[in-house]
Amino acid sequence: MAVPIRTAVAGLCAGLVATLLITGPAQAEPPHDQVWAVSTSAHTPRARISLDDTTGTLSLAVSRDGRTVIEPSPVGIVTEQADLSKELRFLHRKDRRIEERYRTKSGKRLDRTVRMNETRLSFATTAGARLDLVVRASADGVAYHYVLPAGHGDVLGETSAFTLPPDASAWLSTYRPDNEGQFVQYTAATAPTGAYSPQALFATDGGYTLLAESDLTGAYSGARLTHDQGTGTYRVKLADDRVRTDGSLSTPWRAMVTGDLATVTRSTFTDDLAPASKVRDTSWIRPGTVLWTWLAGGREAGQSLAAQKAYVDYAAERGWPYEAVDAGWYFKPDEWDTTDPNWQTNSWMPELVEHARAKGVGIIVWIHQRELDTPAERAQWLPTLERWGVKGVKIDFMDSEAQSMLQWYDAILKETAAHHLLVDFHGSTIPKGMQRTWPQVMTLEGVAGEEKRTNTAAHLTALPFTRNVIGSMDFTPGAFQRVGLRPNSDAAETGLAVTYESGLQMYAGTPESYDARPLARAFYDQLPAAWDDTRLLAGRPGQEAVLARRSGDRWFLGGVYAGAARTADVPLTVGPGKWLVETIKDGTGGLVQDRQVLRGGDTLRVDVVAGGGFAGIACPWRPGLSTCHR
């Protein structure tokens, strides 16, 4: 849960903050100046909100160090009762400083510090309809949302949009309800006409900017971006033509994560915007690595108790804390005998859970969303899984961000927390702050992951700067047996378990494929699934991504590259002193390992094959130290 350090609200302190950091009108209704700015310091992102005196329309622009991040872009919302995108007049402003510390159970780093300035601008139409525009700015982003009083009626849409310079580089994913599109590079203007994922990355002279959402719940509707080729404008379109409302409304945050590429990659801005944890006791929530059996054995393995016990035994030998049982382990609904106390399963799941418990392994089970669709179904399934001792659920095939499905998410999040079940969502939305509010959510798919057979190396190198910025991503690396079905080398595949962050890092290989690659297997044996810190060592979206993640005093390294073979030069910016660095790379006969001692800040040189990469560990060096493995 968040622990406030200080929250300064309207009054003397807020007035002083506003005087120093927020320019604009000092009186309630200034006669000429209709411009407000919000930032935390001179060198951080600066939001500029403007009210056109003639049309009464609002726009918002973002800059950093005087350079363009987002050009002036429309702001507004339309309801049944009023068009709150035009003919607005300014009423008043309220400012406050937000400072918080909170701790998560998974993610890029466990301990988080939040420092934001917030400005709340109140407007009204000539007919008296009210709109509050709330804008927040931090060192790594700008966000805004709308607050409406009761009586505004259902929401019919937003006029919100983001306008980029036409020549801005853009990495976009064609919109899909399951968020499983590939990221492709365009410019802002040349991207084809169509709908795109709301998580879109742009590069301007002000640095990189990732568009995102936060605090999306069943009170509203999910969004996508729509674009007409030839322009740099990306408009917000809701999943529902009508968003049902009851009483007052605070819409989700429209967020712009911005800074240099390292800042964007490391950012927790969308989590920082989200509500504090609603789970009081989080002691049962434990991230970890998982042996996942679907790509290893498919439905046939899911139907076999003997196969699942063998997978559990392998996970136990490796020290991997979880094993996931995918589709096939329970009967179809029309085959259930509800007079049987084990009616949800073909009766062997409790036996498997007990076998795994004795070995120190927790069981995660796959389940289709349709089995959990109603309160009655959830009341049958969730207590039963908890009683058996199942540790978590992988829920699949939501495939929607419509308001009705988001309301289902609201229910299942509350109920899985009550039954102490970890959660992995597939065919799903993306986190959007969910993991701060509901820390039992260890990971979500929402990505074109390892199961896809059309992924490109460029897509793999774009993900750390796009989808994985938002929160944990269940890409399921480690599918070594899928040679020819994945675009990368074995060394790159090994490193993906670090390059991609996931609170449940599900390894997608077969035991035989790990045993055939003992260096990769030993590397996976060392990997945690929760991190004390994350740093980008080198990166260009669509070309290369090298990340370092710290656990204790060790840094784990993962690099993935697109294009031709090369010698990669990676700055070892993991701290001062000497470091023993072990790297796993592709050799002529398979994976090979190098060891060298480098100083912090030195260049780590790694030979990379075409579509390749590497994995590594850096630990503080001392005389006589021969390995980073423990």
XYZ file of C-alpha atoms in Angstrom:
630
model
C 0.000 0.000 0.000
C 1.135 3.550 -0.652
C 2.638 5.363 2.313
C 2.200 9.130 1.852
C 5.169 11.304 2.750
C 3.322 14.534 2.202
C 0.363 15.708 0.168
C 0.127 19.488 -0.053
C -3.356 20.601 -1.026
C -4.850 23.946 -1.933
C -3.846 26.656 0.447
C -0.691 28.548 1.274
C 1.772 25.724 0.370
C -0.047 24.897 -2.841
C -0.102 28.543 -3.753
C 3.652 28.789 -3.323
C 4.176 25.682 -5.461
C 1.867 27.084 -8.127
C 3.702 30.407 -8.147
C 7.033 28.674 -8.714
C 6.049 25.874 -11.057
C 2.701 26.642 -12.670
C 2.248 29.712 -14.824
C -1.099 31.129 -15.831
C -3.971 33.178 -14.464
C -3.840 34.267 -10.850
C -7.479 35.356 -10.708
C -10.594 33.241 -11.126
C -11.464 34.557 -14.612
C -8.483 36.268 -16.274
C -9.510 38.603 -19.092
C -6.792 37.608 -21.578
C -4.323 34.971 -20.430
C -5.909 31.569 -20.902
C -2.764 29.435 -20.718
C -1.561 27.217 -17.876
C 1.618 25.160 -17.539
C 2.433 22.242 -15.265
C 5.880 20.749 -14.599
C 8.081 19.718 -11.695
C 11.258 21.574 -12.729
C 12.854 23.404 -15.624
C 14.277 20.281 -17.260
C 11.342 17.891 -16.871
C 8.305 17.456 -19.163
C 6.108 20.547 -19.268
C 2.399 20.446 -20.058
C 0.848 23.561 -21.571
C -2.943 23.805 -21.473
C -4.640 26.455 -23.606
C -8.232 27.681 -23.774
C -9.186 29.347 -27.055
C -11.151 32.508 -26.185
C -13.101 32.381 -29.434
C -14.216 28.758 -29.567
C -13.881 27.783 -25.935
C -11.888 24.689 -26.916
C -9.041 23.213 -24.905
C -5.720 21.905 -26.125
C -2.709 20.376 -24.426
C 0.915 20.366 -25.587
C 4.002 18.826 -24.005
C 7.614 19.939 -24.286
C 10.906 19.100 -22.612
C 13.776 21.573 -22.357
C 11.912 23.746 -24.865
C 11.694 20.944 -27.422
C 8.519 19.418 -28.834
C 7.136 16.250 -27.306
C 3.436 16.576 -28.215
C 2.110 19.414 -30.359
C -1.081 21.230 -29.240
C -3.712 18.482 -29.189
C -7.487 18.522 -28.647
C -8.865 17.846 -25.172
C -12.537 17.214 -24.439
C -15.336 14.754 -23.749
C -18.955 14.476 -24.960
C -21.816 13.185 -22.826
C -25.564 12.794 -23.265
C -26.140 16.122 -21.541
C -23.320 18.274 -22.881
C -20.520 18.653 -25.401
C -17.612 19.429 -23.094
C -15.162 19.961 -25.917
C -16.183 23.510 -26.877
C -17.738 26.758 -25.609
C -16.003 26.346 -22.254
C -15.183 29.168 -19.872
C -12.602 29.034 -17.104
C -13.807 28.945 -13.494
C -10.877 28.286 -11.163
C -7.718 26.333 -10.541
C -6.446 24.177 -7.684
C -2.875 22.888 -7.314
C -1.264 20.285 -5.144
C 1.993 18.411 -4.745
C 1.896 14.590 -4.628
C 4.711 12.661 -2.955
C 4.350 8.966 -2.158
C 6.385 5.877 -1.587
C 5.069 2.410 -2.251
C 6.406 -1.099 -2.656
C 5.285 -3.582 -5.291
C 5.543 -7.360 -5.474
C 6.886 -7.433 -9.049
C 8.033 -5.132 -11.804
C 11.115 -3.151 -12.824
C 11.910 -2.268 -9.235
C 10.100 -3.063 -6.031
C 10.503 0.264 -4.206
C 8.914 3.261 -5.912
C 8.948 6.989 -5.195
C 6.335 9.317 -6.688
C 6.809 13.065 -7.094
C 4.207 14.892 -9.150
C 2.634 18.291 -9.461
C -1.090 18.325 -10.134
C -3.255 21.120 -11.488
C -7.036 20.879 -11.542
C -8.664 23.314 -13.962
C -12.433 23.777 -13.712
C -14.548 24.861 -16.678
C -18.237 25.262 -17.517
C -20.314 25.632 -20.656
C -22.691 28.549 -21.108
C -25.487 26.166 -20.112
C -23.711 25.389 -16.837
C -22.340 21.911 -17.552
C -19.131 21.321 -15.587
C -15.792 19.794 -16.564
C -12.636 19.466 -14.487
C -9.406 18.757 -16.337
C -6.805 17.260 -13.991
C -3.201 17.367 -15.249
C -0.208 15.729 -13.562
C 3.472 16.127 -14.406
C 6.480 14.219 -13.123
C 10.092 13.758 -14.165
C 9.100 11.010 -16.608
C 5.670 11.928 -17.886
C 2.546 14.011 -18.231
C -1.003 12.730 -17.835
C -4.523 14.104 -17.745
C -8.035 12.900 -17.111
C -11.546 14.294 -16.891
C -13.667 14.575 -13.758
C -17.405 15.077 -14.217
C -20.062 15.694 -11.565
C -23.204 13.593 -11.294
C -25.953 14.195 -13.812
C -23.861 14.360 -16.965
C -25.401 11.233 -18.495
C -23.636 8.494 -20.400
C -20.371 9.268 -22.168
C -20.651 9.247 -25.969
C -16.975 9.722 -26.739
C -13.870 11.815 -26.301
C -12.347 14.426 -28.555
C -8.973 13.690 -26.972
C -6.103 13.289 -29.419
C -2.323 13.377 -29.633
C -0.684 15.397 -32.394
C 2.900 14.586 -33.320
C 5.213 16.277 -35.808
C 4.525 14.518 -39.131
C 8.121 13.317 -39.440
C 8.300 11.893 -35.900
C 9.457 8.267 -35.861
C 6.615 5.996 -34.747
C 6.454 2.408 -33.516
C 2.862 1.251 -33.768
C 0.887 -1.942 -33.355
C -2.315 -2.421 -35.327
C -5.197 -2.536 -32.855
C -6.446 -5.939 -31.734
C -8.785 -6.565 -28.782
C -6.231 -9.035 -27.386
C -3.349 -6.541 -27.802
C -1.308 -9.100 -29.749
C -0.287 -7.008 -32.760
C 3.330 -6.582 -33.837
C 5.108 -3.253 -33.502
C 6.175 -1.779 -36.844
C 8.118 1.426 -37.510
C 6.626 4.293 -39.545
C 6.619 8.049 -39.257
C 3.685 9.713 -37.525
C 2.221 10.851 -40.860
C 3.013 7.823 -43.042
C 1.396 5.196 -40.810
C -1.549 3.720 -42.757
C -5.063 4.871 -41.984
C -6.526 2.652 -39.309
C -6.761 1.819 -35.624
C -3.702 1.259 -33.427
C -2.948 0.097 -29.930
C -3.127 2.959 -27.392
C 0.467 2.122 -26.429
C 2.370 3.899 -29.207
C 5.976 5.097 -29.163
C 7.148 8.261 -30.917
C 10.510 10.028 -31.200
C 10.663 13.802 -31.628
C 13.310 16.435 -30.905
C 12.040 16.364 -27.310
C 12.962 12.698 -26.910
C 10.848 9.556 -26.847
C 7.197 9.486 -25.836
C 5.077 6.413 -25.134
C 1.326 6.973 -25.128
C -0.498 4.918 -22.520
C -3.502 4.641 -20.199
C -3.721 4.189 -16.440
C -6.447 3.372 -13.914
C -8.759 1.760 -16.456
C -11.729 0.085 -14.713
C -15.287 -0.949 -15.415
C -16.416 2.601 -14.732
C -15.263 3.432 -18.259
C -14.198 1.913 -21.563
C -10.890 0.951 -23.075
C -9.386 3.031 -25.840
C -7.602 2.683 -29.139
C -5.914 5.238 -31.384
C -7.307 6.072 -34.821
C -5.218 7.731 -37.496
C -5.657 9.124 -40.997
C -2.578 8.729 -43.173
C -0.920 12.038 -43.996
C -1.458 13.624 -40.580
C 0.389 13.407 -37.286
C -2.812 13.250 -35.217
C -3.899 10.126 -33.341
C -7.408 10.315 -31.908
C -8.782 8.434 -28.911
C -11.681 6.128 -29.774
C -13.454 4.231 -27.007
C -14.352 0.555 -27.281
C -18.001 1.406 -26.488
C -20.196 3.840 -28.416
C -21.896 4.598 -25.094
C -20.202 4.361 -21.702
C -22.824 3.801 -19.011
C -22.352 6.027 -15.997
C -24.020 6.455 -12.652
C -23.082 9.497 -10.615
C -19.811 11.376 -10.849
C -17.014 10.100 -13.096
C -13.224 10.181 -13.182
C -11.993 8.878 -16.524
C -8.757 6.891 -16.958
C -5.521 8.811 -17.289
C -4.288 9.645 -20.785
C -0.575 9.281 -20.129
C 2.530 10.352 -22.023
C 5.663 8.654 -20.688
C 8.474 10.849 -21.938
C 12.229 11.409 -21.704
C 15.291 9.855 -23.239
C 14.982 6.187 -24.124
C 16.502 5.035 -20.827
C 13.985 7.130 -18.866
C 11.013 5.767 -20.815
C 12.217 2.175 -20.477
C 12.730 2.476 -16.722
C 9.552 4.461 -16.068
C 6.822 3.307 -13.679
C 4.644 6.332 -14.507
C 1.480 4.369 -15.328
C 1.760 2.498 -12.014
C 2.451 5.757 -10.180
C -0.820 7.220 -11.501
C -2.880 4.230 -10.356
C -4.658 3.832 -7.005
C -2.752 2.291 -4.105
C -2.940 -1.425 -3.379
C -6.338 -2.759 -2.332
C -4.760 -5.933 -0.928
C -3.796 -5.450 2.720
C -1.918 -8.692 3.341
C 0.419 -9.390 0.441
C 2.629 -11.938 2.200
C 1.197 -14.784 0.083
C 2.070 -13.048 -3.204
C 5.355 -14.478 -4.479
C 6.720 -13.880 -7.976
C 8.763 -16.640 -9.523
C 9.874 -18.606 -12.536
C 7.512 -21.179 -14.000
C 7.837 -24.321 -16.100
C 4.976 -23.853 -18.577
C 3.858 -26.968 -20.384
C 1.700 -25.829 -23.301
C 4.446 -25.320 -25.899
C 6.278 -28.197 -24.237
C 3.453 -30.722 -24.572
C 0.162 -29.115 -25.574
C -3.290 -30.371 -24.619
C -2.102 -33.969 -24.461
C 0.243 -33.088 -21.589
C -2.560 -31.142 -19.926
C -4.684 -34.278 -19.829
C -2.001 -36.484 -18.277
C -1.338 -36.662 -14.561
C 1.840 -38.643 -15.209
C 3.176 -35.984 -17.591
C 2.356 -33.198 -15.162
C 4.063 -34.993 -12.271
C 7.159 -35.364 -14.428
C 7.114 -31.632 -15.174
C 6.734 -30.873 -11.465
C 9.700 -33.119 -10.704
C 11.801 -31.303 -13.293
C 10.853 -27.879 -11.894
C 11.755 -29.117 -8.406
C 15.157 -30.358 -9.573
C 15.848 -26.963 -11.083
C 14.596 -24.979 -8.099
C 11.882 -23.343 -10.202
C 9.051 -22.443 -7.815
C 6.032 -22.999 -10.097
C 4.651 -25.317 -12.766
C 1.747 -24.265 -14.970
C -0.890 -26.709 -16.229
C -2.532 -25.385 -19.374
C -5.697 -26.369 -21.275
C -7.014 -29.898 -21.107
C -6.975 -30.580 -17.378
C -10.728 -30.223 -16.761
C -13.866 -31.519 -18.459
C -16.041 -29.376 -20.652
C -19.014 -27.832 -18.767
C -21.588 -30.194 -20.273
C -19.544 -33.169 -19.022
C -19.376 -32.081 -15.370
C -20.934 -34.241 -12.689
C -21.704 -31.631 -10.055
C -22.537 -34.349 -7.505
C -18.814 -35.186 -7.463
C -16.913 -32.998 -4.937
C -14.154 -32.726 -7.557
C -16.618 -31.801 -10.284
C -14.427 -29.165 -11.948
C -11.706 -31.603 -12.913
C -11.010 -35.097 -14.130
C -10.140 -35.741 -10.461
C -6.348 -35.723 -10.558
C -5.643 -32.024 -9.936
C -5.736 -32.298 -6.106
C -3.315 -35.216 -6.378
C -0.983 -33.174 -8.570
C -1.128 -30.197 -6.204
C -0.223 -32.417 -3.271
C 2.619 -34.026 -5.228
C 3.930 -30.585 -6.140
C 3.560 -29.239 -2.595
C 5.736 -32.067 -1.294
C 8.384 -31.075 -3.841
C 8.226 -27.351 -3.001
C 6.527 -26.424 -6.283
C 3.324 -24.399 -6.653
C 0.724 -25.166 -9.339
C -0.729 -22.539 -11.682
C -3.806 -23.662 -13.651
C -5.192 -22.413 -16.958
C -8.905 -21.665 -17.128
C -11.122 -20.152 -19.808
C -12.796 -16.853 -18.943
C -16.210 -18.297 -19.798
C -15.925 -20.615 -16.785
C -15.586 -17.556 -14.527
C -18.047 -15.301 -16.271
C -20.797 -15.164 -13.632
C -20.733 -14.719 -9.840
C -22.128 -18.249 -9.458
C -19.354 -19.762 -11.579
C -16.671 -17.865 -9.692
C -18.230 -18.980 -6.391
C -17.794 -22.596 -7.528
C -14.333 -22.374 -9.048
C -12.273 -20.000 -6.925
C -12.916 -21.476 -3.443
C -12.335 -24.946 -4.852
C -8.975 -23.999 -6.340
C -7.979 -22.339 -3.085
C -9.045 -25.412 -1.093
C -6.991 -27.705 -3.298
C -3.938 -25.505 -2.731
C -3.585 -24.163 -6.277
C -1.345 -21.071 -6.187
C -2.613 -19.175 -9.190
C -4.820 -18.977 -12.258
C -4.001 -18.231 -15.859
C -7.286 -16.843 -17.218
C -7.633 -16.715 -20.999
C -9.741 -15.301 -23.832
C -11.206 -12.068 -22.501
C -10.360 -10.474 -25.881
C -12.152 -7.218 -25.133
C -11.724 -3.866 -23.428
C -15.410 -2.974 -23.586
C -16.966 -1.650 -20.393
C -18.790 -4.912 -19.640
C -15.536 -6.887 -19.757
C -13.736 -4.291 -17.655
C -16.469 -4.717 -15.045
C -15.703 -8.444 -15.121
C -12.041 -7.610 -14.474
C -13.122 -5.522 -11.460
C -14.932 -8.541 -10.031
C -12.287 -11.186 -10.722
C -9.497 -8.990 -9.335
C -11.306 -8.601 -6.024
C -12.234 -12.270 -5.801
C -8.834 -13.745 -6.722
C -7.273 -11.552 -4.041
C -9.822 -12.814 -1.518
C -8.963 -16.428 -2.398
C -5.191 -15.897 -2.420
C -4.753 -16.764 -6.092
C -1.994 -15.285 -8.215
C -3.202 -14.124 -11.629
C -1.849 -14.307 -15.177
C -4.244 -12.830 -17.758
C -4.026 -14.024 -21.385
C -6.006 -12.813 -24.369
C -6.230 -9.709 -22.261
C -5.846 -6.042 -21.675
C -2.416 -4.764 -20.599
C -1.608 -3.755 -16.997
C -2.325 0.029 -17.091
C -1.601 0.419 -13.378
C -3.455 -2.782 -12.436
C -0.403 -4.347 -10.788
C -0.079 -1.548 -8.251
C -3.739 -1.680 -7.250
C -4.018 -5.483 -7.385
C -0.517 -6.857 -6.684
C -1.620 -10.501 -7.044
C -1.609 -9.822 -10.806
C 1.826 -11.167 -11.621
C 1.736 -10.769 -15.381
C -0.471 -10.319 -18.437
C -0.081 -11.396 -22.032
C -1.359 -8.557 -24.235
C 1.589 -9.169 -26.540
C 2.535 -11.053 -29.691
C 4.571 -13.533 -27.692
C 6.408 -16.807 -28.124
C 3.349 -18.666 -29.428
C 3.303 -16.511 -32.566
C 4.995 -17.890 -35.658
C 5.227 -14.562 -37.501
C 7.250 -12.501 -35.021
C 10.254 -10.610 -36.343
C 13.529 -9.718 -34.673
C 12.549 -6.054 -35.032
C 9.344 -6.708 -33.065
C 11.327 -8.433 -30.309
C 13.637 -5.430 -29.982
C 10.696 -2.978 -29.888
C 8.859 -4.661 -26.993
C 11.102 -3.379 -24.137
C 10.296 0.181 -25.254
C 6.574 -0.292 -25.886
C 4.443 -3.031 -24.311
C 6.829 -3.972 -21.472
C 7.150 -0.359 -20.314
C 3.524 -0.519 -19.148
C 3.959 -3.542 -16.860
C 4.740 -7.239 -16.620
C 4.537 -9.075 -19.937
C 3.979 -12.821 -20.326
C 5.956 -13.344 -23.529
C 6.937 -16.894 -22.363
C 10.611 -17.011 -23.411
C 12.813 -20.087 -23.454
C 11.131 -22.059 -26.252
C 14.394 -23.509 -27.504
C 12.601 -26.392 -29.227
C 10.889 -23.983 -31.645
C 13.910 -23.596 -33.920
C 12.701 -22.140 -37.209
C 9.473 -20.858 -35.630
C 11.157 -17.979 -33.807
C 13.298 -15.232 -35.376
C 16.170 -15.255 -32.880
C 19.167 -17.319 -31.841
C 19.508 -19.504 -28.752
C 21.611 -16.894 -26.944
C 19.018 -14.205 -27.685
C 16.271 -16.554 -26.489
C 18.182 -17.091 -23.245
C 18.517 -13.362 -22.697
C 14.807 -12.653 -23.277
C 14.071 -13.865 -19.754
C 15.891 -10.718 -18.560
C 15.082 -8.369 -21.432
C 11.370 -8.965 -20.775
C 10.068 -8.429 -17.240
C 7.316 -10.686 -15.881
C 6.306 -11.422 -12.292
C 5.661 -15.005 -13.368
C 8.401 -15.678 -15.923
C 7.025 -18.682 -17.766
C 9.671 -20.760 -19.500
C 8.146 -22.271 -22.629
C 10.661 -24.993 -23.459
C 10.770 -28.739 -22.981
C 12.952 -30.363 -20.331
C 14.867 -32.017 -23.171
C 15.575 -28.648 -24.811
C 16.941 -27.247 -21.528
C 19.086 -30.319 -20.896
C 20.532 -29.951 -24.391
C 21.575 -26.377 -23.486
C 23.085 -26.632 -20.007
C 24.386 -23.043 -20.039
C 20.891 -21.665 -20.655
C 19.438 -24.052 -18.089
C 21.956 -22.976 -15.427
C 21.260 -19.304 -16.250
C 17.526 -19.857 -15.773
C 18.229 -21.607 -12.472
C 19.722 -18.331 -11.214
C 17.022 -15.969 -12.399
C 14.666 -14.218 -9.962
C 11.347 -12.819 -11.170
C 11.345 -9.631 -9.068
C 13.930 -6.900 -9.397
C 15.507 -4.231 -7.226
C 16.385 -2.031 -10.204
C 16.315 -1.898 -13.992
C 18.599 -0.047 -16.404
C 18.786 0.264 -20.162
C 22.387 -0.314 -21.227
C 21.890 0.082 -24.985
C 18.876 0.399 -27.222
C 17.289 1.496 -30.465
C 13.668 0.426 -30.962
C 13.421 -2.191 -33.656
C 17.195 -2.704 -33.736
C 18.663 -3.546 -30.341
C 17.692 -3.754 -26.688
C 20.086 -4.546 -23.839
C 18.693 -4.363 -20.320
C 20.272 -4.947 -16.924
C 18.138 -5.933 -13.945
C 19.489 -6.081 -10.416
C 18.698 -8.592 -7.693
C 20.752 -7.980 -4.567
C 24.317 -7.249 -5.649
C 24.088 -9.049 -9.003
C 23.016 -7.586 -12.322
C 21.427 -9.926 -14.869
C 21.891 -8.927 -18.513
C 19.741 -9.645 -21.541
C 20.358 -8.442 -25.075
C 18.438 -8.967 -28.320
C 19.359 -7.651 -31.775
C 17.793 -7.428 -35.225
C 19.819 -7.520 -38.409
C 23.236 -8.764 -39.393
C 25.926 -10.306 -37.241
C 28.122 -7.809 -35.410
C 30.312 -7.164 -32.436
C 28.042 -5.369 -29.968
C 29.542 -2.687 -27.746
C 27.546 -2.354 -24.514
C 28.361 0.235 -21.821
C 28.542 -1.625 -18.506
C 26.797 1.149 -16.550
C 25.932 -0.944 -13.512
C 27.964 0.926 -10.901
C 31.566 1.682 -9.918
C 34.231 -0.864 -9.060
C 35.263 -4.101 -10.689
C 32.755 -6.631 -11.970
C 33.063 -10.253 -12.980
C 30.937 -10.531 -16.113
C 29.767 -13.902 -17.432
C 28.146 -13.850 -20.856
C 26.356 -16.581 -22.787
C 26.535 -16.179 -26.561
C 26.143 -18.242 -29.714
C 29.131 -20.339 -30.735
C 29.714 -22.531 -33.768
C 28.560 -25.646 -31.930
C 25.979 -24.159 -29.599
C 26.003 -21.810 -26.630
C 29.355 -20.783 -25.162
C 30.298 -18.764 -22.100
C 32.868 -16.003 -21.610
C 34.179 -14.576 -18.335
C 36.025 -11.287 -17.924
C 36.656 -8.650 -15.284
C 35.572 -5.122 -16.215
C 35.202 -1.836 -14.422
C 31.851 -0.144 -14.202
C 31.483 2.075 -17.251
C 33.795 -0.047 -19.409
C 32.529 -1.411 -22.706
C 31.345 -4.996 -22.765
C 32.023 -6.427 -26.228
C 29.942 -9.405 -27.350
C 29.953 -11.174 -30.716
C 26.342 -11.444 -31.874
C 25.095 -13.615 -34.736
C 22.398 -12.453 -37.164
C 19.141 -12.084 -35.217
C 21.111 -12.915 -32.112
C 21.768 -11.631 -28.638
C 23.224 -12.698 -25.334
C 22.551 -13.315 -21.661
C 24.815 -12.524 -18.755
C 25.433 -11.947 -15.067
C 27.652 -9.238 -13.547
C 28.686 -9.574 -9.889
C 31.117 -7.571 -7.731
C 34.610 -8.954 -8.326
C 36.987 -9.916 -5.557
C 40.273 -11.842 -5.722
C 39.642 -15.535 -6.225
C 36.061 -15.150 -7.483
C 35.583 -17.494 -10.426
C 31.818 -17.436 -11.067
C 28.716 -15.334 -10.424
C 26.532 -18.433 -10.007
C 25.335 -19.296 -6.519
